[in-house]
Coordinates of C-alpha atoms in Angstrom, one line a residue:
M8 CA -6.0 39.6 -81.8
M9 CA -7.5 42.3 -84.0
I10 CA -10.7 42.2 -82.0
L11 CA -8.7 42.8 -78.7
V12 CA -6.9 45.8 -80.2
S13 CA -10.1 47.3 -81.5
F14 CA -11.7 46.9 -78.1
S15 CA -8.8 48.6 -76.4
M16 CA -8.9 51.5 -78.9
R17 CA -12.6 52.0 -78.2
C18 CA -12.0 52.2 -74.4
W19 CA -9.3 54.9 -75.0
C20 CA -11.6 56.9 -77.2
V21 CA -14.3 56.8 -74.4
L22 CA -11.7 57.9 -71.8
I23 CA -10.6 60.8 -74.0
I24 CA -14.2 62.0 -74.7
I25 CA -14.9 62.0 -70.9
A26 CA -11.7 63.9 -70.2
T27 CA -12.7 66.5 -72.8
L28 CA -16.1 66.9 -71.4
F29 CA -14.7 67.8 -68.1
S30 CA -11.8 69.8 -69.5
G31 CA -13.0 72.8 -67.6
T32 CA -11.7 71.2 -64.5
H33 CA -8.0 70.6 -64.4
G34 CA -5.8 68.8 -61.8
D35 CA -2.5 66.9 -61.5
C36 CA -2.0 63.3 -60.3
D37 CA 0.9 61.9 -58.2
I38 CA 3.1 59.0 -59.3
P39 CA 0.9 56.1 -60.3
P40 CA 0.4 53.4 -57.6
R41 CA 2.9 50.6 -57.1
L42 CA 1.3 47.2 -57.8
Q43 CA 2.5 43.9 -56.4
Y44 CA 2.0 42.1 -59.6
G45 CA 2.8 44.9 -62.1
E46 CA 5.3 47.7 -62.9
L47 CA 5.0 50.9 -65.0
T48 CA 6.3 50.6 -68.6
P49 CA 9.6 52.4 -68.9
E50 CA 8.3 55.4 -70.9
F51 CA 6.3 56.7 -67.9
A52 CA 9.1 56.7 -65.5
G53 CA 9.9 60.2 -64.0
K54 CA 7.1 62.0 -65.8
N55 CA 4.4 64.5 -64.5
F56 CA 0.7 63.6 -65.0
T57 CA -2.3 65.7 -65.6
T58 CA -5.9 65.0 -65.9
G59 CA -6.7 62.5 -68.7
D60 CA -3.2 61.1 -68.8
V61 CA -3.1 57.3 -69.3
V62 CA -0.3 55.0 -68.1
Q63 CA 0.3 51.3 -68.7
Y64 CA 1.8 48.5 -66.7
N65 CA 3.7 45.3 -67.5
C66 CA 3.6 42.2 -65.3
R67 CA 6.4 41.8 -62.9
P68 CA 8.8 38.8 -63.2
G69 CA 7.1 35.6 -62.1
Y70 CA 3.6 36.9 -63.1
L71 CA 1.6 36.3 -66.3
R72 CA -0.9 38.6 -68.1
I73 CA -4.6 37.6 -67.5
P74 CA -6.4 37.6 -70.8
N75 CA -9.1 40.3 -71.4
T76 CA -8.0 42.5 -68.6
N77 CA -7.0 46.2 -68.7
N78 CA -3.4 47.1 -67.8
S79 CA -3.9 50.8 -67.9
I80 CA -5.1 53.5 -65.4
I81 CA -6.1 57.2 -66.0
C82 CA -5.5 60.4 -64.1
L83 CA -8.9 61.7 -63.0
S84 CA -10.1 65.3 -62.6
N85 CA -9.9 64.9 -58.8
S86 CA -6.2 64.3 -59.0
S87 CA -6.5 60.6 -58.3
W88 CA -5.8 57.6 -60.4
S89 CA -8.5 55.2 -61.5
T90 CA -8.6 51.8 -59.8
P91 CA -6.6 49.3 -61.8
D92 CA -7.8 45.8 -62.8
V93 CA -6.0 42.7 -61.5
F94 CA -4.4 42.0 -64.9
C95 CA -1.5 39.7 -63.8
Q96 CA -1.4 36.3 -62.0
L97 CA 1.4 34.3 -60.4
R98 CA 3.3 32.0 -62.8
S99 CA 3.0 28.2 -62.1
C100 CA 6.1 26.0 -62.3
G101 CA 4.0 22.8 -62.4
N102 CA 4.7 19.6 -60.4
P103 CA 8.4 19.6 -59.4
G104 CA 8.5 15.7 -59.6
D105 CA 8.1 13.0 -57.0
L106 CA 11.1 11.6 -55.0
P107 CA 11.7 7.8 -55.2
N108 CA 12.0 6.4 -51.6
G109 CA 10.9 9.8 -50.3
E110 CA 8.1 12.3 -50.0
L111 CA 7.3 15.7 -51.5
H112 CA 5.9 18.4 -49.1
A113 CA 4.3 21.4 -50.9
E114 CA 1.4 23.9 -50.6
D115 CA 1.4 25.1 -54.2
F116 CA 3.6 25.3 -57.2
F117 CA 3.5 29.0 -57.9
F118 CA 6.3 31.6 -58.3
G119 CA 8.3 31.9 -55.1
S120 CA 6.9 28.7 -53.5
R121 CA 9.3 26.3 -51.9
V122 CA 8.8 22.6 -51.8
N123 CA 10.7 20.2 -49.5
Y124 CA 11.7 16.6 -49.9
T125 CA 12.3 14.0 -47.2
C126 CA 13.5 10.5 -47.4
N127 CA 11.6 7.5 -46.2
L128 CA 12.7 5.6 -43.1
G129 CA 15.8 3.7 -43.9
Y130 CA 17.0 6.0 -46.6
N131 CA 19.5 8.9 -46.5
M132 CA 19.5 12.0 -48.7
I133 CA 22.8 12.3 -50.5
S134 CA 21.9 15.5 -52.5
K135 CA 23.2 18.9 -51.4
F136 CA 19.7 20.4 -51.4
N137 CA 16.5 19.0 -50.0
Y138 CA 14.3 21.7 -51.5
R139 CA 13.3 23.4 -54.9
I140 CA 12.0 26.9 -55.5
C141 CA 9.6 28.0 -58.2
Q142 CA 11.5 30.7 -60.3
A143 CA 10.2 33.6 -62.3
D144 CA 10.7 31.8 -65.5
G145 CA 8.5 29.0 -64.5
T146 CA 11.2 26.5 -63.8
W147 CA 12.3 24.8 -60.6
S148 CA 15.6 25.5 -58.9
N149 CA 18.0 22.6 -58.2
G150 CA 17.2 19.1 -59.2
I151 CA 15.1 16.3 -57.6
P152 CA 17.2 15.0 -54.7
I153 CA 18.3 11.4 -54.3
C154 CA 17.5 9.1 -51.4
E155 CA 19.9 6.2 -50.9
V156 CA 19.1 3.1 -48.8
Q157 CA 20.8 2.8 -45.4
I158 CA 23.6 0.2 -45.4
C159 CA 24.8 -2.0 -42.4
T160 CA 28.1 -3.9 -42.3
S161 CA 28.4 -7.5 -41.2
P162 CA 26.8 -8.1 -37.8
G163 CA 29.7 -10.2 -36.6
S164 CA 30.3 -13.9 -35.8
I165 CA 29.7 -15.7 -32.5
I166 CA 31.7 -18.6 -30.8
N167 CA 30.2 -22.0 -31.4
G168 CA 27.6 -20.6 -33.7
T169 CA 27.0 -19.1 -37.2
F170 CA 24.5 -16.7 -38.9
S171 CA 22.9 -16.6 -42.3
P172 CA 22.8 -15.2 -44.9
Q173 CA 26.3 -13.9 -45.0
K174 CA 27.0 -10.9 -47.2
D175 CA 29.5 -8.0 -47.5
E176 CA 26.8 -5.5 -46.7
Y177 CA 23.1 -5.4 -45.8
S178 CA 20.4 -2.9 -46.6
F179 CA 17.8 -1.4 -44.4
Q180 CA 15.5 -4.1 -42.9
D181 CA 17.7 -7.0 -44.2
S182 CA 17.8 -9.6 -41.4
V183 CA 20.1 -12.5 -40.3
K184 CA 19.5 -15.5 -38.1
Y185 CA 22.0 -17.0 -35.6
E186 CA 22.2 -20.7 -34.7
C187 CA 24.4 -22.6 -32.2
I188 CA 26.1 -25.9 -32.8
K189 CA 24.1 -28.9 -31.5
G190 CA 23.8 -29.2 -27.7
L191 CA 24.3 -25.5 -27.0
V192 CA 21.6 -22.9 -26.3
L193 CA 21.4 -19.5 -28.0
V194 CA 21.3 -16.8 -25.4
G195 CA 19.8 -13.6 -26.8
E196 CA 17.9 -12.7 -29.9
S197 CA 18.4 -15.2 -32.7
S198 CA 17.2 -12.8 -35.4
Q199 CA 18.5 -9.3 -36.0
F200 CA 17.7 -6.7 -38.7
C201 CA 19.5 -3.7 -40.2
T202 CA 18.1 -0.5 -38.7
E203 CA 17.5 2.9 -40.2
F204 CA 20.6 4.1 -38.3
G205 CA 23.0 1.6 -39.9
N206 CA 23.4 -0.6 -36.9
W207 CA 21.9 -4.0 -36.0
S208 CA 18.7 -4.2 -33.9
H209 CA 20.2 -6.3 -31.0
A210 CA 23.4 -7.2 -29.3
L211 CA 25.1 -10.3 -30.5
P212 CA 23.8 -13.5 -28.9
S213 CA 26.0 -16.2 -27.5
C214 CA 26.0 -19.9 -27.4
K215 CA 25.8 -21.4 -23.9
D216 CA 25.9 -24.9 -22.4
V217 CA 22.8 -24.8 -20.0
K218 CA 22.4 -27.6 -17.5
C219 CA 20.7 -27.5 -14.2
A220 CA 21.5 -29.9 -11.3
N221 CA 19.0 -32.5 -10.2
P222 CA 17.1 -30.7 -7.3
S223 CA 16.2 -32.3 -4.0
V224 CA 13.1 -31.4 -2.0
S225 CA 12.6 -33.3 1.2
Y226 CA 9.3 -35.1 1.8
S227 CA 8.3 -34.5 -1.8
T228 CA 7.3 -36.6 -4.8
R229 CA 7.5 -35.5 -8.5
L230 CA 4.5 -35.3 -10.8
S231 CA 6.7 -34.5 -13.8
G232 CA 10.3 -34.0 -14.8
F233 CA 11.4 -37.3 -13.3
N234 CA 14.7 -37.8 -15.2
G235 CA 17.4 -35.5 -16.5
P236 CA 19.4 -34.1 -18.1
Y237 CA 17.8 -30.7 -17.3
T238 CA 18.5 -28.2 -19.9
L239 CA 17.0 -24.7 -20.7
N240 CA 13.2 -24.6 -20.0
S241 CA 13.2 -28.1 -18.5
A242 CA 10.5 -28.2 -15.8
I243 CA 9.7 -30.3 -12.7
T244 CA 6.4 -30.3 -10.8
F245 CA 6.5 -31.3 -7.1
A246 CA 3.9 -32.5 -4.5
C247 CA 4.4 -33.3 -0.8
V248 CA 3.9 -36.6 0.9
E249 CA 1.0 -37.0 3.4
G250 CA 1.3 -34.9 6.5
F251 CA 3.3 -32.2 4.8
D252 CA 2.2 -29.0 2.9
L253 CA 4.0 -27.4 -0.1
F254 CA 5.4 -23.9 0.4
G255 CA 6.6 -22.1 -2.7
P256 CA 6.0 -22.9 -6.4
S257 CA 4.9 -26.4 -7.4
T258 CA 6.7 -26.1 -10.7
I259 CA 10.3 -24.9 -11.3
T260 CA 12.1 -24.2 -14.6
C261 CA 15.7 -24.4 -15.6
N262 CA 16.8 -20.9 -16.7
I263 CA 19.6 -19.6 -19.0
D264 CA 22.0 -19.3 -16.0
S265 CA 21.6 -23.0 -15.3
Q266 CA 19.6 -22.2 -12.2
W267 CA 16.1 -23.4 -11.1
E268 CA 13.5 -20.6 -10.9
P269 CA 11.6 -19.7 -9.0
S270 CA 13.5 -21.0 -5.9
L271 CA 13.0 -24.5 -4.8
P272 CA 9.8 -25.2 -2.8
E273 CA 9.7 -26.7 0.7
C274 CA 7.5 -29.5 2.1
L275 CA 6.9 -28.6 5.7
G276 CA 5.3 -30.8 8.3
R277 CA 2.0 -30.0 10.0
C278 CA 1.6 -29.4 13.7
G279 CA -0.8 -31.3 16.1
V280 CA -2.9 -29.7 18.7
P281 CA -1.3 -26.6 20.2
P282 CA 0.1 -26.9 23.8
S283 CA -2.1 -26.6 26.7
L284 CA -1.2 -23.7 29.0
H285 CA -2.4 -23.5 32.7
Y286 CA -2.9 -19.8 32.4
A287 CA -4.6 -19.4 29.0
Q288 CA -6.9 -21.2 26.6
L289 CA -7.1 -21.3 22.7
K290 CA -9.5 -19.0 21.1
P291 CA -12.7 -20.8 20.1
E292 CA -12.0 -20.8 16.4
F293 CA -8.9 -23.0 17.0
G294 CA -10.5 -25.3 19.6
S295 CA -11.8 -28.1 17.4
Q296 CA -8.9 -28.2 14.9
I297 CA -6.4 -31.1 15.3
T298 CA -3.9 -30.4 12.6
F299 CA -2.3 -27.1 11.5
S300 CA -0.2 -26.3 8.4
S301 CA 3.2 -24.8 8.8
G302 CA 3.0 -21.0 9.1
I303 CA -0.4 -21.0 10.8
K304 CA -0.7 -18.9 13.9
V305 CA -3.0 -19.6 16.8
Q306 CA -4.1 -17.2 19.5
Y307 CA -4.8 -17.7 23.2
T308 CA -6.9 -15.8 25.7
C309 CA -6.1 -15.6 29.5
Q310 CA -7.9 -18.0 31.7
L311 CA -10.3 -16.8 34.4
G312 CA -8.2 -15.2 37.2
Y313 CA -5.3 -14.2 34.9
N314 CA -4.6 -10.9 33.2
P315 CA -2.8 -10.1 29.9
V316 CA 0.8 -8.9 30.1
S317 CA 1.4 -5.7 28.2
G318 CA 3.7 -6.1 25.2
K319 CA 3.6 -10.0 25.3
D320 CA 2.4 -11.8 22.3
A321 CA -0.5 -14.3 22.9
T322 CA 0.3 -16.0 19.6
I323 CA 2.3 -19.1 18.6
I324 CA 3.2 -20.3 15.2
C325 CA 3.6 -23.7 13.6
H326 CA 6.9 -24.2 11.8
N327 CA 7.6 -27.6 10.1
S328 CA 5.6 -29.7 12.7
I329 CA 6.9 -27.7 15.8
W330 CA 5.0 -25.1 17.7
S331 CA 7.0 -22.0 18.7
T332 CA 7.6 -21.6 22.5
P333 CA 5.1 -19.0 23.7
D334 CA 6.0 -16.0 26.0
V335 CA 4.3 -16.0 29.4
F336 CA 1.6 -13.6 28.3
C337 CA -0.8 -13.9 31.3
T338 CA -0.1 -13.3 35.0
P339 CA -2.4 -14.5 37.8
Q340 CA -4.7 -12.1 39.5
I341 CA -3.2 -10.8 42.8
C342 CA -4.9 -10.2 46.1
Q343 CA -3.5 -8.1 49.0
P344 CA -3.5 -9.7 52.4
P345 CA -7.0 -10.1 53.8
E346 CA -8.3 -8.2 57.0
N347 CA -7.2 -9.3 60.5
I348 CA -9.7 -10.3 63.1
V349 CA -9.8 -9.7 66.9
N350 CA -9.0 -12.7 69.0
G351 CA -7.8 -14.6 66.0
N352 CA -5.5 -14.7 62.8
F353 CA -5.3 -16.4 59.4
I354 CA -2.7 -18.7 57.8
P355 CA -0.7 -18.6 55.7
Q356 CA 0.4 -15.0 56.0
K357 CA 2.1 -13.5 53.0
D358 CA 2.7 -10.2 51.3
Q359 CA 0.4 -11.1 48.4
Y360 CA -1.7 -14.0 47.2
K361 CA -2.4 -15.3 43.7
Y362 CA -5.8 -16.2 42.2
N363 CA -7.5 -19.1 44.1
E364 CA -5.0 -19.1 47.0
M365 CA -6.8 -19.7 50.3
V366 CA -6.4 -18.5 53.9
T367 CA -7.9 -20.1 57.0
Y368 CA -8.9 -18.1 60.0
R369 CA -8.6 -19.4 63.6
C370 CA -9.7 -18.0 67.0
F371 CA -8.1 -17.7 70.4
N372 CA -9.2 -17.3 74.0
N373 CA -12.0 -19.8 73.9
T374 CA -13.7 -17.9 71.1
T375 CA -15.4 -19.3 68.1
I376 CA -15.3 -18.4 64.4
V377 CA -18.5 -16.8 63.3
G378 CA -18.7 -16.9 59.4
D379 CA -16.6 -18.7 56.8
S380 CA -13.3 -19.8 58.3
S381 CA -11.8 -20.1 54.8
R382 CA -11.5 -17.4 52.2
F383 CA -9.9 -17.4 48.7
C384 CA -8.5 -14.9 46.3
T385 CA -11.0 -14.3 43.4
D386 CA -10.5 -13.4 39.7
T387 CA -11.4 -9.8 40.6
G388 CA -8.5 -9.3 43.1
K389 CA -10.9 -9.4 46.0
W390 CA -11.4 -12.0 48.8
S391 CA -14.4 -14.3 48.8
S392 CA -17.1 -14.0 51.5
V393 CA -17.0 -11.5 54.3
V394 CA -14.5 -11.2 57.1
P395 CA -15.4 -13.8 60.0
S396 CA -15.2 -12.8 63.6
C397 CA -14.1 -14.6 66.9
D398 CA -16.9 -14.6 69.4
A399 CA -17.3 -16.3 72.8
Q400 CA -19.7 -19.2 72.0
I401 CA -22.8 -19.4 74.3
C402 CA -24.9 -22.6 75.0
Q403 CA -28.4 -22.5 76.4
P404 CA -29.1 -24.8 79.4
P405 CA -29.1 -28.4 78.4
E406 CA -32.1 -30.8 78.5
N407 CA -33.4 -32.0 81.9
I408 CA -33.7 -35.8 82.6
V409 CA -36.4 -37.8 84.3
N410 CA -35.4 -38.9 87.9
G411 CA -32.3 -36.7 87.7
N412 CA -30.7 -33.3 87.1
F413 CA -27.5 -31.6 86.2
T414 CA -25.2 -29.1 87.9
P415 CA -24.3 -26.3 87.8
Q416 CA -27.6 -24.8 86.6
K417 CA -27.2 -21.3 84.9
D418 CA -29.1 -19.2 82.4
Q419 CA -26.3 -19.7 79.8
Y420 CA -22.9 -21.4 79.5
Q421 CA -19.7 -20.4 77.9
Y422 CA -17.7 -22.4 75.4
N423 CA -16.2 -25.6 77.0
E424 CA -18.2 -25.2 80.2
M425 CA -19.3 -28.6 81.5
V426 CA -22.4 -29.9 83.3
T427 CA -22.7 -33.2 85.1
Y428 CA -25.8 -35.3 85.2
Q429 CA -26.8 -37.3 88.4
C430 CA -29.8 -39.7 89.0
F431 CA -32.1 -39.9 92.1
N432 CA -33.3 -43.0 94.1
N433 CA -30.2 -45.1 93.4
M434 CA -30.7 -45.0 89.7
T435 CA -27.9 -45.3 87.3
V436 CA -26.9 -42.7 84.6
V437 CA -27.1 -44.3 81.2
G438 CA -24.9 -42.5 78.7
D439 CA -22.3 -39.7 79.2
S440 CA -22.9 -38.2 82.7
S441 CA -20.8 -35.1 81.6
R442 CA -21.5 -32.8 78.6
F443 CA -19.8 -29.5 77.5
C444 CA -20.6 -26.5 75.5
T445 CA -19.1 -26.9 72.0
N446 CA -18.0 -24.1 69.6
T447 CA -21.2 -24.6 67.6
G448 CA -23.4 -23.6 70.6
K449 CA -24.6 -27.1 71.0
W450 CA -24.0 -29.6 73.8
S451 CA -21.6 -32.5 73.3
S452 CA -23.0 -36.1 73.1
V453 CA -26.7 -37.0 73.6
V454 CA -28.8 -36.5 76.7
P455 CA -28.2 -39.3 79.2
S456 CA -31.1 -41.1 81.1
C457 CA -31.6 -42.6 84.7
D458 CA -32.3 -46.3 84.8
D459 CA -33.2 -48.4 88.0
G460 CA -31.6 -51.7 86.5
N461 CA -34.8 -53.5 85.7
D462 CA -35.2 -52.0 82.4
A463 CA -35.4 -54.6 79.6
G464 CA -32.8 -52.8 77.7
V465 CA -30.3 -53.2 80.6
I466 CA -31.1 -56.9 80.8
F467 CA -30.6 -57.3 77.0
G468 CA -27.3 -55.4 77.2
N469 CA -26.1 -57.7 80.0
L470 CA -27.0 -60.7 77.9
V471 CA -25.1 -59.5 74.9
L472 CA -22.0 -58.8 77.1
L473 CA -22.2 -62.4 78.6
L474 CA -22.4 -64.0 75.2
T475 CA -19.5 -61.9 73.9
M476 CA -17.3 -63.1 76.8
I477 CA -18.1 -66.8 76.1
V478 CA -17.2 -66.4 72.5
V479 CA -13.9 -64.7 73.3
T480 CA -13.1 -67.4 75.9
Q481 CA -13.6 -70.3 73.4
T482 CA -11.5 -68.6 70.8
F483 CA -8.7 -68.1 73.2
R484 CA -8.7 -71.8 74.1
Q485 CA -8.4 -72.8 70.5
F486 CA -5.1 -70.9 70.1
F487 CA -3.7 -71.9 73.4

């Protein structure tokens, strides 16, 4: 301590000598600067200061003197004060103390600092203040707060059940477990705990008598769950008999409401080959299939000569072994009446004709059809072939015969005109003596001939005729 005083005295002597050397220059200083950490000692309050005056500071409340620092400044000849040392530092209050079942939140422990306390989850602060402030004397304000555990009252009883453990009150995170009497099912959470808010984690459960009825699914067999009773979570697995397909879940489970879930499945019968339609055919992908599961759809396309009907569905669906009735979704191609012909007409005559319907042309006035006499309505709505015509049929002169001729003789003959053959030298006409011009432009029958009666063929013919008469006579006698 004596060394520190001696050092200070030497500093003051040096400052006084310097002030004396520059005594030829005089000036005044204003009030000494105000320091955050220090204040003028009382004896310098309200005084005037001239060059060479020295003032001293004390540390403000909440600050402590820093050893080996100068707490004085001097008025210089230029009327300003010398720059002061930092000779005080903030006082520390030390650690304010930890909080059981809580946390301390602080940046530092110096004068003026505030620290805050919070309680852990499930604990409530029962103190008036949740903070402490470092005071000028190095002590903390208030006391360390207190965190008290959250309390829950009894969770409550349930009908046909009980819970354990049973106490008057429960602390945060204490738990209880509920149970039902034998044969009943607990609905809800079996375990509950006391929360940080002082209530219980779940609503009270209940005890329920859960029983599901024995289900029936037509055309099915059971793979599991053959016999009841069926209680909560009991399960049954189904399969369908041959020829039926399963629709819906194969396994169902008894739920808390005594209902099966998901809904019961169905066993639906398969369909055979789709119906044949005169106006449509199945699309190729369905043509070779002979059985179809319920719910399957098949599509048709219109036959040749039929057109789709707008807005009509060309689909049918199988439902439980029965095909749906299809709409008429194709209509036959229509042809307008064909062209009329001169010297003829066609039958039947109608306002319109369907695909493949036929008309037949016929001619009048000894004229003959030239072309196809029959035409039909095609798939394009047009008539087959070209329109025929009715023309007068012409025959060229018929063949001449040896030893005879025919009359009349002309360059050409009309349809149905007739010629007559005759023989010379008492010969006889063999064959048809008359021929007529047919509608094909050919003559009827074959060309006759002239025979004098000595011809071997005539003799043979007469012999055959004689034998025939003999046989007929003998047969007649047998019967009569």
